[in-house]
GROMACS .gro file of C-alpha atoms in nm:
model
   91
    1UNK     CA    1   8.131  -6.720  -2.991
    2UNK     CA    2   8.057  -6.364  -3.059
    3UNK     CA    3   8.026  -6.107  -2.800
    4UNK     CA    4   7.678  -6.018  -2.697
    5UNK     CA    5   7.469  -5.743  -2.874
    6UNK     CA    6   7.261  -5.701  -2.516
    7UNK     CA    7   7.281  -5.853  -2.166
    8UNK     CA    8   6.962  -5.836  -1.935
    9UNK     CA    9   6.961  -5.938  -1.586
   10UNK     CA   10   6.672  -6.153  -1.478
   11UNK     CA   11   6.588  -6.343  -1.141
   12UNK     CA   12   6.291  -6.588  -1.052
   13UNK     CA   13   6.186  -6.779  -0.772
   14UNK     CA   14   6.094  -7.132  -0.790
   15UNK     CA   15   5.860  -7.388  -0.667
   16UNK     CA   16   5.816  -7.732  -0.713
   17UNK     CA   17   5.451  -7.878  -0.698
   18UNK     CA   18   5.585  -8.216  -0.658
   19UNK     CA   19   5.832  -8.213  -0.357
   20UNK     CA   20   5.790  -7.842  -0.211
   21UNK     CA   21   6.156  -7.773  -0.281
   22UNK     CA   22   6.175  -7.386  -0.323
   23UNK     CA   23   6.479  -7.161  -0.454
   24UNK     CA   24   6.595  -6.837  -0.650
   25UNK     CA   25   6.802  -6.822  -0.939
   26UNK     CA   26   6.938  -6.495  -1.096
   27UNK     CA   27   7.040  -6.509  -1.469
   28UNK     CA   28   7.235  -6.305  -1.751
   29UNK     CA   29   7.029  -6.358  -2.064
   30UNK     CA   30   7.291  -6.248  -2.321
   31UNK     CA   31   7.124  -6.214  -2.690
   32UNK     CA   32   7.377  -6.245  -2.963
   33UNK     CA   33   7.376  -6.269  -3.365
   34UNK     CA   34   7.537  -6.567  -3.545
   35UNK     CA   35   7.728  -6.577  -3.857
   36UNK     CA   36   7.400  -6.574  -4.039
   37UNK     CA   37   7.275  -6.272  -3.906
   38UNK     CA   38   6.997  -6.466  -3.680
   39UNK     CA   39   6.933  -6.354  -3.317
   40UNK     CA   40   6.962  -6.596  -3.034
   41UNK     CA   41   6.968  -6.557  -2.620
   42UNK     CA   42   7.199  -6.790  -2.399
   43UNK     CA   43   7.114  -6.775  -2.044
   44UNK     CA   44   7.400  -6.794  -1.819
   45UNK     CA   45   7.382  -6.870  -1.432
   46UNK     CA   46   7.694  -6.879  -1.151
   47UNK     CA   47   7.891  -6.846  -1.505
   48UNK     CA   48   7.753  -7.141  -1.669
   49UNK     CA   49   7.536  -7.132  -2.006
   50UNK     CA   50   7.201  -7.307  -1.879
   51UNK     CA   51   6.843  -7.368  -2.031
   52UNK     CA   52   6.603  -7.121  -2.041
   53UNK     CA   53   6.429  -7.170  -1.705
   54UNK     CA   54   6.126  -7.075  -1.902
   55UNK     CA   55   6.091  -7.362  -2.118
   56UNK     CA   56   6.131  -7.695  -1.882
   57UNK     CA   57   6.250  -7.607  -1.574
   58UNK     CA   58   6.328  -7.866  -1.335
   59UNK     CA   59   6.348  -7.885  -0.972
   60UNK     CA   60   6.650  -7.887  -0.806
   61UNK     CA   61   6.530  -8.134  -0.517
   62UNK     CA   62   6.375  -8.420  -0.711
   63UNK     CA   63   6.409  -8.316  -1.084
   64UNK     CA   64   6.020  -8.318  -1.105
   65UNK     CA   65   5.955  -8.054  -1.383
   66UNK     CA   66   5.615  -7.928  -1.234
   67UNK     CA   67   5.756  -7.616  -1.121
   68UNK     CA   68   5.567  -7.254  -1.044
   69UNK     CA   69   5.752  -6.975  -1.201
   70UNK     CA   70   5.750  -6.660  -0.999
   71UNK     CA   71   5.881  -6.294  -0.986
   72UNK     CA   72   6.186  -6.300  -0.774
   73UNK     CA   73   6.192  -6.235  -0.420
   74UNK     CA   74   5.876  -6.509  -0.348
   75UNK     CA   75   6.032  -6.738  -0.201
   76UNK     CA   76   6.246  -6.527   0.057
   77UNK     CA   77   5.927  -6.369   0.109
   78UNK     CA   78   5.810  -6.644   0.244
   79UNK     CA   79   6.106  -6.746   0.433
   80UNK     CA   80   6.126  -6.448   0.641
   81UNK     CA   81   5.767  -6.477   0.707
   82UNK     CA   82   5.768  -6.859   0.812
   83UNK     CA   83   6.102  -6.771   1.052
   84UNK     CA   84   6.067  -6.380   1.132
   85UNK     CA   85   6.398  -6.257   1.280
   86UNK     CA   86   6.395  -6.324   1.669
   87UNK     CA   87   6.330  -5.990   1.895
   88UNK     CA   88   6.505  -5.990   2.194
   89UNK     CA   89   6.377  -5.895   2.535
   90UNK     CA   90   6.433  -5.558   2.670
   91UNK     CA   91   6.572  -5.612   3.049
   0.00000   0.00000   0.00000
């Protein structure tokens, strides 16, 4: 395979509408040219090539593929607001 031309760094958070199962995934989307001179982009995640999360992406949970695409950082967001750090008591 040929080296890439470009390499972007992407990350989205997940959700799925069928089981609640949330998660973030980071990705290199590497575009490359083939022998014929056409473009193409591989995503690769934790080193592995992977479908584009943009096309069908499917939960992790329950494989149910109606999942909400977000901007990254949602669903830590959300964490940290549903279990806030715990203070402790001056004394």
């Amino acid at each position: 395979m040929s080296e890439p031309t470009a390499v972007v760094h992407e990350s989205y958070s997940f959700a799925c509408m069928r089981c609640g199962h949330a998660w973030e995934q980071s990705y290199e989307i590497e575009h490359h040219v083939d022998a014929e001179g056409q473009e193409f982009v591989l995503y690769v995640a934790d080193g592995r090539v992977v479908p584009s999360p943009l096309r069908r992406p499917e939960c992790r949970n329950c494989e149910g593929h109606v999942v909400r695409i977000m901007r990254a950082g949602q669903v830590s967001s959300a964490l940290s607001a549903l279990h806030p750090p715990l203070q402790r008591r001056a004394g």
